[in-house]
mmCIF file of C-alpha atoms and ligand atoms in Angstrom:
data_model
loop_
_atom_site.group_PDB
_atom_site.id
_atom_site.type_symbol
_atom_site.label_atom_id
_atom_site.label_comp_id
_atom_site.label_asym_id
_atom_site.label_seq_id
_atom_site.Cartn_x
_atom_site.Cartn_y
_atom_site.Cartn_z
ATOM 1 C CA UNK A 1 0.000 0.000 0.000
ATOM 2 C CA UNK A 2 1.348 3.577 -0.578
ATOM 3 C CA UNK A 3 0.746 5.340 2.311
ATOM 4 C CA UNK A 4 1.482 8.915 3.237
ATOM 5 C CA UNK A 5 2.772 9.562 7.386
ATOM 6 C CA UNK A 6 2.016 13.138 8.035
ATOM 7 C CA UNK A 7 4.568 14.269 11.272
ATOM 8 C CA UNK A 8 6.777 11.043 10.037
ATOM 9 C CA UNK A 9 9.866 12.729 11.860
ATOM 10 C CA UNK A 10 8.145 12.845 15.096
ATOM 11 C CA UNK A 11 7.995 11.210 17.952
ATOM 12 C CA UNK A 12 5.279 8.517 17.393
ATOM 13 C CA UNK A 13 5.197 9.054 13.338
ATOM 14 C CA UNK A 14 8.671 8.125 13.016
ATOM 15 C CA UNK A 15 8.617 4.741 15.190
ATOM 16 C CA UNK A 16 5.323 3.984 13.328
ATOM 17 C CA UNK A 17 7.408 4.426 9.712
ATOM 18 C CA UNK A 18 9.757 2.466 11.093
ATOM 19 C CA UNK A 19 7.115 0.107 11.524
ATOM 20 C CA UNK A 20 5.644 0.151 7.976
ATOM 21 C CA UNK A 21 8.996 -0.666 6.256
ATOM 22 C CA UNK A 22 9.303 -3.934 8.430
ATOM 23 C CA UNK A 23 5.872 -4.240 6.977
ATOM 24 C CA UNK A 24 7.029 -3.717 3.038
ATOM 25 C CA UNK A 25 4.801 -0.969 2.501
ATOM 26 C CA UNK A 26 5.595 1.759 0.553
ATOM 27 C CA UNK A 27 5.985 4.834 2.939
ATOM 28 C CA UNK A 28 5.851 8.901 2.128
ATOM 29 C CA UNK A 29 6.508 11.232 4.620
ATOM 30 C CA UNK A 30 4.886 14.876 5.057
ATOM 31 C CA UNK A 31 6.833 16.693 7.725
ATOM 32 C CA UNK A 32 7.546 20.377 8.025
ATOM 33 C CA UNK A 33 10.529 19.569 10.749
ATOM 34 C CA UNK A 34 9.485 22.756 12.685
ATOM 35 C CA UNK A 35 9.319 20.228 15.563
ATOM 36 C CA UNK A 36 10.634 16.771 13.824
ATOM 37 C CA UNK A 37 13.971 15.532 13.322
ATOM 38 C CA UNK A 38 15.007 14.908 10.016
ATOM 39 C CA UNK A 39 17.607 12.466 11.203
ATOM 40 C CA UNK A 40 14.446 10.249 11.640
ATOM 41 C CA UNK A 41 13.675 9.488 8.685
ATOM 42 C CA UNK A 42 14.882 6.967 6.941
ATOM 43 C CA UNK A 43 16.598 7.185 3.443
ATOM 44 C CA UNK A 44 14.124 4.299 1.884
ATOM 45 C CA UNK A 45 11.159 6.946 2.303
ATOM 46 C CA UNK A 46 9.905 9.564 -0.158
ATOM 47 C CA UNK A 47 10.168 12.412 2.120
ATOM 48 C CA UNK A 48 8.774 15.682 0.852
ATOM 49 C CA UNK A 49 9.522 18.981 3.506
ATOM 50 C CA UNK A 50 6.113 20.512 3.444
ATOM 51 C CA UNK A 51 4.230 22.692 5.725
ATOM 52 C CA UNK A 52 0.228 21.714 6.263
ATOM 53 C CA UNK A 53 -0.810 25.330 6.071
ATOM 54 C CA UNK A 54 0.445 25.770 2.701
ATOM 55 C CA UNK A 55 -2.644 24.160 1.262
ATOM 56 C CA UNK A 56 -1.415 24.686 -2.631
ATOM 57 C CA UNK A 57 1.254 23.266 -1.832
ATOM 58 C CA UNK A 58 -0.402 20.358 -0.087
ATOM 59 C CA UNK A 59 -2.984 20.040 -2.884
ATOM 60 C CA UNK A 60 0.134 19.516 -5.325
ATOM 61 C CA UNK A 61 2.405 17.053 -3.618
ATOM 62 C CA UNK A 62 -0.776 14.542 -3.085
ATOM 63 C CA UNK A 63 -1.714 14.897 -6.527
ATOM 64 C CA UNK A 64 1.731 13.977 -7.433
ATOM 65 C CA UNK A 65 1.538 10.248 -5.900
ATOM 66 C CA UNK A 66 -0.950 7.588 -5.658
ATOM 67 C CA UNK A 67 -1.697 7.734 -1.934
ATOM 68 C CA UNK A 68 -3.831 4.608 -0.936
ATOM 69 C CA UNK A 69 -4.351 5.912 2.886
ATOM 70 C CA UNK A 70 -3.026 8.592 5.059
ATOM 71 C CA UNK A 71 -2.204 8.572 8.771
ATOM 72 C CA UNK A 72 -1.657 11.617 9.797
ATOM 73 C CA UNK A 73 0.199 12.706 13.393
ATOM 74 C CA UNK A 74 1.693 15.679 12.137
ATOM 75 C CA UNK A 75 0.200 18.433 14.791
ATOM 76 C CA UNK A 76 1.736 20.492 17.942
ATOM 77 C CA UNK A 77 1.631 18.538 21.360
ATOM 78 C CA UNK A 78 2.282 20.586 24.615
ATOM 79 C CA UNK A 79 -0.967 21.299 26.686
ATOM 80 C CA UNK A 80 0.364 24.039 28.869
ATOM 81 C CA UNK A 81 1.989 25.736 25.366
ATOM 82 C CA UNK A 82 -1.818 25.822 23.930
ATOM 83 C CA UNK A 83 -2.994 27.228 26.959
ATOM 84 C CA UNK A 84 -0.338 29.816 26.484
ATOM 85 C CA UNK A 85 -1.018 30.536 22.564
ATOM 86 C CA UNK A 86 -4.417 29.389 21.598
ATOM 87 C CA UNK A 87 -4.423 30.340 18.388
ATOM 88 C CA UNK A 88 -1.193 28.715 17.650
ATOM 89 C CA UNK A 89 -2.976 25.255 18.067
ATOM 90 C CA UNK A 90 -6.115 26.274 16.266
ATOM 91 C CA UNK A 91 -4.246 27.220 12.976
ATOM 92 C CA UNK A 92 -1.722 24.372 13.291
ATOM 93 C CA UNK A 93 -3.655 21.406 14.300
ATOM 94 C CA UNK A 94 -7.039 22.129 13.140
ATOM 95 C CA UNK A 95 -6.387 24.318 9.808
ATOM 96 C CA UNK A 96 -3.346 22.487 9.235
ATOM 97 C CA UNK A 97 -6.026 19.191 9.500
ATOM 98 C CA UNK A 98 -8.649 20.661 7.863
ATOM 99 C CA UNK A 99 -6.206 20.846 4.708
ATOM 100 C CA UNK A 100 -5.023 17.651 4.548
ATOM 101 C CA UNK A 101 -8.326 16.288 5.307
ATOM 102 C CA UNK A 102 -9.636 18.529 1.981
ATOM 103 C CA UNK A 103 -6.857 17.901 -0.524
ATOM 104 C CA UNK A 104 -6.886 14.138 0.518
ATOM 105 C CA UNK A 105 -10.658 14.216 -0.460
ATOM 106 C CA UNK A 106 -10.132 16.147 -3.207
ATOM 107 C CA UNK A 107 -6.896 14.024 -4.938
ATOM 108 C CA UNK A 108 -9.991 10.776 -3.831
ATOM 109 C CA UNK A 109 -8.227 9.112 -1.019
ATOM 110 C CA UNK A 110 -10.771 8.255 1.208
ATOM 111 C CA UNK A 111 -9.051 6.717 4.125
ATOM 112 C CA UNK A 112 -7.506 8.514 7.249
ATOM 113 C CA UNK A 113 -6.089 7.274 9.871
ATOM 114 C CA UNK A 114 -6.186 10.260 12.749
ATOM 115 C CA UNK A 115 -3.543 10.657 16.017
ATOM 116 C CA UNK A 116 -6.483 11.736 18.392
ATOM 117 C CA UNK A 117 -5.460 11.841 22.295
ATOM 118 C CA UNK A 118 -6.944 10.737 25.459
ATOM 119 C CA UNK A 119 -7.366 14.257 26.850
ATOM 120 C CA UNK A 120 -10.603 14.862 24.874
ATOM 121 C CA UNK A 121 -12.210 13.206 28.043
ATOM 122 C CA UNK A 122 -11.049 16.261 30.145
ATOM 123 C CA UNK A 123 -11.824 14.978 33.763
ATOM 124 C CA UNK A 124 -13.585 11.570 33.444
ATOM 125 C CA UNK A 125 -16.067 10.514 35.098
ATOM 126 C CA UNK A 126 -15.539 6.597 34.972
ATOM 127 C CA UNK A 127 -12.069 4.984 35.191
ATOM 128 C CA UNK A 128 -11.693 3.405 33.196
ATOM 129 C CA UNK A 129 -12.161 5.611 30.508
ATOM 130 C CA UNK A 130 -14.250 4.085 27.144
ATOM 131 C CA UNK A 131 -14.965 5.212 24.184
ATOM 132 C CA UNK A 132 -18.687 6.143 25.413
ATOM 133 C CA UNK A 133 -17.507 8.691 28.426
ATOM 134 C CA UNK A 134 -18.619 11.986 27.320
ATOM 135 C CA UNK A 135 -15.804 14.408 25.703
ATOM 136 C CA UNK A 136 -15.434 17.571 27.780
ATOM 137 C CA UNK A 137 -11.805 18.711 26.748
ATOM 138 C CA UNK A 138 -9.812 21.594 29.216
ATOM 139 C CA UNK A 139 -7.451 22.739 27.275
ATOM 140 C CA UNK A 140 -7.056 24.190 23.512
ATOM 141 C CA UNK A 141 -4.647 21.197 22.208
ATOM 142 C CA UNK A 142 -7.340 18.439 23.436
ATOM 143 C CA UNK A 143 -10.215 21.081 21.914
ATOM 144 C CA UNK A 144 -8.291 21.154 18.952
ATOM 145 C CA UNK A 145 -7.786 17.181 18.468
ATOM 146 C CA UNK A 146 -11.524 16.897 19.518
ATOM 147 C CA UNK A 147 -12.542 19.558 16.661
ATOM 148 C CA UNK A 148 -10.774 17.179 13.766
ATOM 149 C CA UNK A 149 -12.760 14.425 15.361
ATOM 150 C CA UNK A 150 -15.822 16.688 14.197
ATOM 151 C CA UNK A 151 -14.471 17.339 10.966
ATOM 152 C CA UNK A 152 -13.421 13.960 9.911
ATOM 153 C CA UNK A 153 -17.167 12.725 10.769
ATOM 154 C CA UNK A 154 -18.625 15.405 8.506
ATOM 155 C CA UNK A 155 -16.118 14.768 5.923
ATOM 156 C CA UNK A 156 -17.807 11.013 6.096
ATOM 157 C CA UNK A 157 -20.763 12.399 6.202
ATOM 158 C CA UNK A 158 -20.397 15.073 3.101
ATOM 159 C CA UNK A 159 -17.800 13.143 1.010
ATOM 160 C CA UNK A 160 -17.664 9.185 2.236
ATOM 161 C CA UNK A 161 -14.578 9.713 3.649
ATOM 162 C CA UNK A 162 -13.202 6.975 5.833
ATOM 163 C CA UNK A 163 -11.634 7.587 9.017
ATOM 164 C CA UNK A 164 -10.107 5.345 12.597
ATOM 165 C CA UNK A 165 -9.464 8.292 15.477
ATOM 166 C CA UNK A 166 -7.047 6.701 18.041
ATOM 167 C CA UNK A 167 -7.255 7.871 21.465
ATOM 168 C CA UNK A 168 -3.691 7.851 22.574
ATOM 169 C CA UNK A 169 -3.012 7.631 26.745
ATOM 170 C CA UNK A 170 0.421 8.157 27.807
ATOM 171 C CA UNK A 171 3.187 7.415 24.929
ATOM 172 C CA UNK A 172 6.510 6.368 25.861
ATOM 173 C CA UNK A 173 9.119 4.290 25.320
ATOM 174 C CA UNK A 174 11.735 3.944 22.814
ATOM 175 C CA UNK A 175 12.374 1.941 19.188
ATOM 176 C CA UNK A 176 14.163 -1.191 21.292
ATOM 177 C CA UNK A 177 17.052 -1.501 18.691
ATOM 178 C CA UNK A 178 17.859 2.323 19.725
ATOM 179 C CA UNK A 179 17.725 3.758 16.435
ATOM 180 C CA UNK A 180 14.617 6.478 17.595
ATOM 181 C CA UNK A 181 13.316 7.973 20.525
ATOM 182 C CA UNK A 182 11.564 11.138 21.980
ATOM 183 C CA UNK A 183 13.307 14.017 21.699
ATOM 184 C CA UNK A 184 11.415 16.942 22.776
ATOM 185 C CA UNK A 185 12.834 21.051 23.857
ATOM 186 C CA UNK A 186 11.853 21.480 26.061
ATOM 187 C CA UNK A 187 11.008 18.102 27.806
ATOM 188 C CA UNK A 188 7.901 18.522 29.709
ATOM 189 C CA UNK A 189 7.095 14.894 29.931
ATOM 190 C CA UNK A 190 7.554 12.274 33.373
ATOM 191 C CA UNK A 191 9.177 9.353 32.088
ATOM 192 C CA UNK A 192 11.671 11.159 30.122
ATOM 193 C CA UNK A 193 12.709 13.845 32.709
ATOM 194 C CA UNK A 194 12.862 10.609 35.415
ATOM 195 C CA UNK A 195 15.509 9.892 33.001
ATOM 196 C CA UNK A 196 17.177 13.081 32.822
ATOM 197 C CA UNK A 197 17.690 13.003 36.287
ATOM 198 C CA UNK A 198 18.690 9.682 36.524
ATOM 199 C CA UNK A 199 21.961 10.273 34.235
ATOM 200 C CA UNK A 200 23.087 13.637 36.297
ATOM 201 C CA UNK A 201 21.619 16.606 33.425
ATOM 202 C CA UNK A 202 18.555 17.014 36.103
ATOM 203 C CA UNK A 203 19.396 17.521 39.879
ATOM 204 C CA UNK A 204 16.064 16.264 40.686
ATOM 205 C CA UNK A 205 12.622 15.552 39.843
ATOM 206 C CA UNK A 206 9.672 17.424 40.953
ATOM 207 C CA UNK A 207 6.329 15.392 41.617
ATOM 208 C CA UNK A 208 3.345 17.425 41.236
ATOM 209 C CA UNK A 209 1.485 17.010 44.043
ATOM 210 C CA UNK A 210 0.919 14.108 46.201
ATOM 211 C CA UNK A 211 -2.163 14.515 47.823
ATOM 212 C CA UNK A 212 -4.462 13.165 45.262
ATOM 213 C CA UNK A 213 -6.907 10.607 45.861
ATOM 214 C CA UNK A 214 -4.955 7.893 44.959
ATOM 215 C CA UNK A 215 -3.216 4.922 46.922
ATOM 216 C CA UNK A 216 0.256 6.591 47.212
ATOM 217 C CA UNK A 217 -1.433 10.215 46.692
ATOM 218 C CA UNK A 218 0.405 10.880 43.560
ATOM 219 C CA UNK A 219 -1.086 10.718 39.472
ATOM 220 C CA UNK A 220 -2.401 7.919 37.821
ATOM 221 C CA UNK A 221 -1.439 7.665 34.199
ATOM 222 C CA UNK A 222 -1.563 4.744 31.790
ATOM 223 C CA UNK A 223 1.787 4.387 29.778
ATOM 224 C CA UNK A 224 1.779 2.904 26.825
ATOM 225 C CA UNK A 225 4.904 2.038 24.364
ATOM 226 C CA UNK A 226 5.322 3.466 21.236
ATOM 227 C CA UNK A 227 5.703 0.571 19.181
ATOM 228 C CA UNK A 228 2.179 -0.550 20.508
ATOM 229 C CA UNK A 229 1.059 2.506 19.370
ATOM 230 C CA UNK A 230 2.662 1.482 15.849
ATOM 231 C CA UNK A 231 1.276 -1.570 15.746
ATOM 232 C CA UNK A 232 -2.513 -0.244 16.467
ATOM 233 C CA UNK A 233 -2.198 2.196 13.651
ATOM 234 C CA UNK A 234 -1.196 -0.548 11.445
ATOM 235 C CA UNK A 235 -4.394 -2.766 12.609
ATOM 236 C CA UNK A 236 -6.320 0.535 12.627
ATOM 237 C CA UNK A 237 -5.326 0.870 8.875
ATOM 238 C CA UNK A 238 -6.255 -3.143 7.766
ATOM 239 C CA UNK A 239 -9.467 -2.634 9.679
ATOM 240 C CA UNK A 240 -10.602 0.600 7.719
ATOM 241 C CA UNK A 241 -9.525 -0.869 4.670
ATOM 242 C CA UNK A 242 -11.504 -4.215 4.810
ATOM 243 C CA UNK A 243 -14.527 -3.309 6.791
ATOM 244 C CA UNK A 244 -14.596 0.364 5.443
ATOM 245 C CA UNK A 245 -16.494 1.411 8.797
ATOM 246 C CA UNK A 246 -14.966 4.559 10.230
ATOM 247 C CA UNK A 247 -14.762 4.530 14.112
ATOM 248 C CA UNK A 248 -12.530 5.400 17.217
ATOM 249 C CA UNK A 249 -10.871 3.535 19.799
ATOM 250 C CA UNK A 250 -8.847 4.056 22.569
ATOM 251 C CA UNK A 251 -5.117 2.971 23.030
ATOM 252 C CA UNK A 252 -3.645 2.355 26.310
ATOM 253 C CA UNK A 253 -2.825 -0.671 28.244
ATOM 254 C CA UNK A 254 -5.546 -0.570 30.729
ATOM 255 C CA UNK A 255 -3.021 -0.331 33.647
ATOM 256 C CA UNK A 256 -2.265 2.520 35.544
ATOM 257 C CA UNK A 257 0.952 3.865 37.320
ATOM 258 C CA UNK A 258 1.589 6.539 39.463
ATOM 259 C CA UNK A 259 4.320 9.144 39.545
ATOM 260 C CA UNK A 260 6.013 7.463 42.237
ATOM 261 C CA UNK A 261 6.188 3.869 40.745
ATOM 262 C CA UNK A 262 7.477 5.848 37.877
ATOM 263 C CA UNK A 263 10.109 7.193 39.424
ATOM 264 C CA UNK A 264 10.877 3.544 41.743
ATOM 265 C CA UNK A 265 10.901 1.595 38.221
ATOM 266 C CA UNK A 266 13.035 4.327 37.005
ATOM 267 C CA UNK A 267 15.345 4.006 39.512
ATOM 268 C CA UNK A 268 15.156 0.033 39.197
ATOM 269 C CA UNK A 269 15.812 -0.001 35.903
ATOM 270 C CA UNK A 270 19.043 2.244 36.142
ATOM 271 C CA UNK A 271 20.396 1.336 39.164
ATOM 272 C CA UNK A 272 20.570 5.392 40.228
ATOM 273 C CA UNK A 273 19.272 7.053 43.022
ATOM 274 C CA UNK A 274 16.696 9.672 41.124
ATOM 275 C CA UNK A 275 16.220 12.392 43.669
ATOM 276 C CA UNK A 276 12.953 13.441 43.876
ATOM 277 C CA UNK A 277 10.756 16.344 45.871
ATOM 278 C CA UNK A 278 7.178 17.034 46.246
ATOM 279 C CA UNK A 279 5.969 19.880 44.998
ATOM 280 C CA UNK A 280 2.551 21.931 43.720
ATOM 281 C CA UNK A 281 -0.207 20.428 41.687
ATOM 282 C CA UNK A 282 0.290 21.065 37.660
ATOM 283 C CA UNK A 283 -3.053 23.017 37.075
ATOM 284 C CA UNK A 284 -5.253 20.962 34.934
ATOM 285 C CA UNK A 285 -4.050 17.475 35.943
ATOM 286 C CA UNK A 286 -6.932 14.382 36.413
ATOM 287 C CA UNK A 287 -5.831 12.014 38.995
ATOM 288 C CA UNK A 288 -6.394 9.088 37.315
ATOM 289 C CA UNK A 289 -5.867 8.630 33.220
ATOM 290 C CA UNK A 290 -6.635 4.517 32.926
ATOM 291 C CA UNK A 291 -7.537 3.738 29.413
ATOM 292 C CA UNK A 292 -10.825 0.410 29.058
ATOM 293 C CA UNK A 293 -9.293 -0.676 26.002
ATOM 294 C CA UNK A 294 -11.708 -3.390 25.117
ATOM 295 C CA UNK A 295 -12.799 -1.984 22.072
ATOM 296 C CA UNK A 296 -9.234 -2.000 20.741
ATOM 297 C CA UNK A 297 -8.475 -5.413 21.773
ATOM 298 C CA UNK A 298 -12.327 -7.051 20.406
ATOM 299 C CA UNK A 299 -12.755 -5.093 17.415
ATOM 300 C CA UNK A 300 -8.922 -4.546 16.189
ATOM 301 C CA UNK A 301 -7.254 -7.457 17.912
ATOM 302 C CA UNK A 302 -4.831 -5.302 19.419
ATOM 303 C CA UNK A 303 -2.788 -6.315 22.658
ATOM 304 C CA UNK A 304 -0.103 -4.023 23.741
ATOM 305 C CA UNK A 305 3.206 -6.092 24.487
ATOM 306 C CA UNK A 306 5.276 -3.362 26.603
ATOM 307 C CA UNK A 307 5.199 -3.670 30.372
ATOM 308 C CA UNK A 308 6.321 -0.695 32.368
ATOM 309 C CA UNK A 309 9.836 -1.855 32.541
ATOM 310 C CA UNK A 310 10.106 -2.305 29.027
ATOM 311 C CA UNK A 311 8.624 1.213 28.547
ATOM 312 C CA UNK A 312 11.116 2.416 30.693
ATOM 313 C CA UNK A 313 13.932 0.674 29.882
ATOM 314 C CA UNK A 314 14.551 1.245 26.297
ATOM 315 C CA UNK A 315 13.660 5.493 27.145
ATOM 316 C CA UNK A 316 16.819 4.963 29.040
ATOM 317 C CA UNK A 317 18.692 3.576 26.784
ATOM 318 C CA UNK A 318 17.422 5.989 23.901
ATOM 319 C CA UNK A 319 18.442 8.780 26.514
ATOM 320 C CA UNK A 320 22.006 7.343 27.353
ATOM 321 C CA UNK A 321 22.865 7.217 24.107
ATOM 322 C CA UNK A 322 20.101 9.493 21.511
ATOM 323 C CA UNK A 323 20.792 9.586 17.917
ATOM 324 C CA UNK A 324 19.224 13.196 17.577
HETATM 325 N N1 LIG B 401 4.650 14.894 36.309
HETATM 326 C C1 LIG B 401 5.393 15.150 37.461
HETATM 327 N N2 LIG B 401 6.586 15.807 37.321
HETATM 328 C C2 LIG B 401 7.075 16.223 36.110
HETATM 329 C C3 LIG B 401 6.300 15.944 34.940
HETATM 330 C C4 LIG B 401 5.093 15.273 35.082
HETATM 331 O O1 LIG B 401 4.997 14.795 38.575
HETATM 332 O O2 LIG B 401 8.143 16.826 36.076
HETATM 333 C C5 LIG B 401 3.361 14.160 36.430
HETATM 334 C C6 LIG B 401 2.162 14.899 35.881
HETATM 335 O O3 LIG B 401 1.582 15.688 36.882
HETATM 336 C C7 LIG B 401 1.268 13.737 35.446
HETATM 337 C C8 LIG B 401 2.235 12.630 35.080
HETATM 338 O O4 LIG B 401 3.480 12.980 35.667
HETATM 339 O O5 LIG B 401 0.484 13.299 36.514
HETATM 340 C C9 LIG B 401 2.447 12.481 33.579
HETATM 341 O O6 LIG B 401 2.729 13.751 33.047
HETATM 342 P P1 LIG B 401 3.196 13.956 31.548
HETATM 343 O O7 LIG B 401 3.462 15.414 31.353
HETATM 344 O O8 LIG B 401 4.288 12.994 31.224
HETATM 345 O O9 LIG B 401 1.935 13.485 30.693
HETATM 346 P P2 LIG B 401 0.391 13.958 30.734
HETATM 347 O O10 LIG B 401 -0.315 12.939 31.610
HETATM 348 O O11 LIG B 401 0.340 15.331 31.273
HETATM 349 O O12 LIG B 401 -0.026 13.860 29.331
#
């Protein structure tokens, strides 16, 4: 299948490219490295440095190629940055979206596959979350996943466009043969800065807030690996393709962990002492994120392989030793 990977040089986009060419397919990659890393992408894919906004632009390049399917990850990422600048998320993820979505429609490819995120639930009100707890986002980067949600169900609606949104949890984790890894500036995720710390470029790290109402009093979050990630996009994409029913499913492993066990695997796993302190809440943080993946697992056959020490332990050795 030819098969375009919007945000290819990303974090997630670039492990699930990875993943494709195990696969044989044939893989083309729309990235405008404003947050990518070029180094990511491999020399066997037809990569084309394009910005999403430029919509002529867009409209050419997919006219150029036979595109069978797109999956498309390419968007900005950082909830307290979207807080911040608004408008910044609006016009990147959902105009940037709302192009692609049109020229794809418009060059007749009628399958999407769509990097949705878990945070359109806001502040659940069942743990764990399904598919069927209400969406009440917080913050302008959920709004703005939730808002391509909308469009790619009226796109269905207006043009029969085909579409799987995938409700990501907590990514992490690292391509095991060490070849790819997250590589964010600045950092603002857990497992990663755990990491930091652990090799000496962090003195410490800070836990925000333990006085939740959990067991240990610190945040539940459900951390899932990468290359699961990969792999669901990959059934996601089989599943479009021969039932052509467009749908959305969530993707975590349906454990949680909490900042602490983090940081005690972490420290496990490296053989460090990670200094830690307590300090504030992070405004806007549920204390529990635990993903009911059922639907993934019945409908998809998906079942994530990474355990929490996997997760962790090929981060560390991305971050010993990163490529980019
Ligand atoms: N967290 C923390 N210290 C940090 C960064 C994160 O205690 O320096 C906590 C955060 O409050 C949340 C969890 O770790 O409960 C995961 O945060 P992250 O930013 O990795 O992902 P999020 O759940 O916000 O998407």
């Amino acid at each position: 299948m030819n098969i375009l990977v919007t945000g290819g040089a990303g974090y997630i986009g670039s492990h699930f490219v990875k993943f494709l060419l195990k696969k044989n397919e044939n893989v083309f990659v729309f990235d405008n490295l404003s947050r990518g890393h070029a180094e990511a992408i491999p020399g066997t894919v037809k990569f084309t440095k394009i910005d999403l906004l430029d919509y002529q632009k867009l409209k050419n390049a997919l006219s150029r190629e036979r595109i069978d399917a797109v999956v498309h990850f390419a968007a900005f990422a950082y909830v307290g940055e979207s807080v911040e600048n608004p408008a910044l998320y609006y016009t990147n993820n959902v105009v940037g979206s709302l192009n692609l979505i049109k020229a794809a429609v418009e060059n007749g490819i009628k399958k999407i596959i769509f990097s949705s995120t878990c945070s359109v639930y806001g502040n659940p009100l069942k743990v764990p979350i399904s598919e069927d707890e209400p969406t009440k986002p917080i913050n302008p980067y959920a709004e703005s996943k939730l808002v391509i949600e909308k469009i790619l169900r009226d796109f269905e609606t207006a043009y029969g466009l085909r579409y799987i949104a995938l409700r990501y949890f907590n990514a992490a984790g690292a391509d095991p043969e060490g070849e790819l890894g997250e590589s964010h500036d600045p950092e603002p995720h857990l497992i990663p800065l755990v990491l930091q710390t652990a090799l000496g470029a962090r003195e410490k790290i800070y836990i925000f807030g333990d006085d939740y109402d959990t067991e240990d009093g610190t945040c539940i979050r459900d951390y899932i690996h990468v290359n699961d990630l990969a792999d669901a996009h990959y059934l996601a994409l089989q599943y479009l393709t021969d039932s052509g029913k467009s749908d959305i499913f969530n993707l975590g492993t349906g454990t949680g962990n909490s900042v602490k066990e983090i940081i005690d695997m972490a420290r496990k796993v490296t053989g460090k002492t990670i200094k830690s302190e307590v300090t504030a809440r992070r405004e806007g943080d549920p204390a529990v994120l635990v993903a009911d993946n059922t639907k993934a697992k019945n409908i998809l056959g998906w079942n994530p392989g990474y355990n929490l020490e996997d997760i962790i332990l090929s981060a560390y050795n991305w971050h010993r030793n990163p490529k980019f």
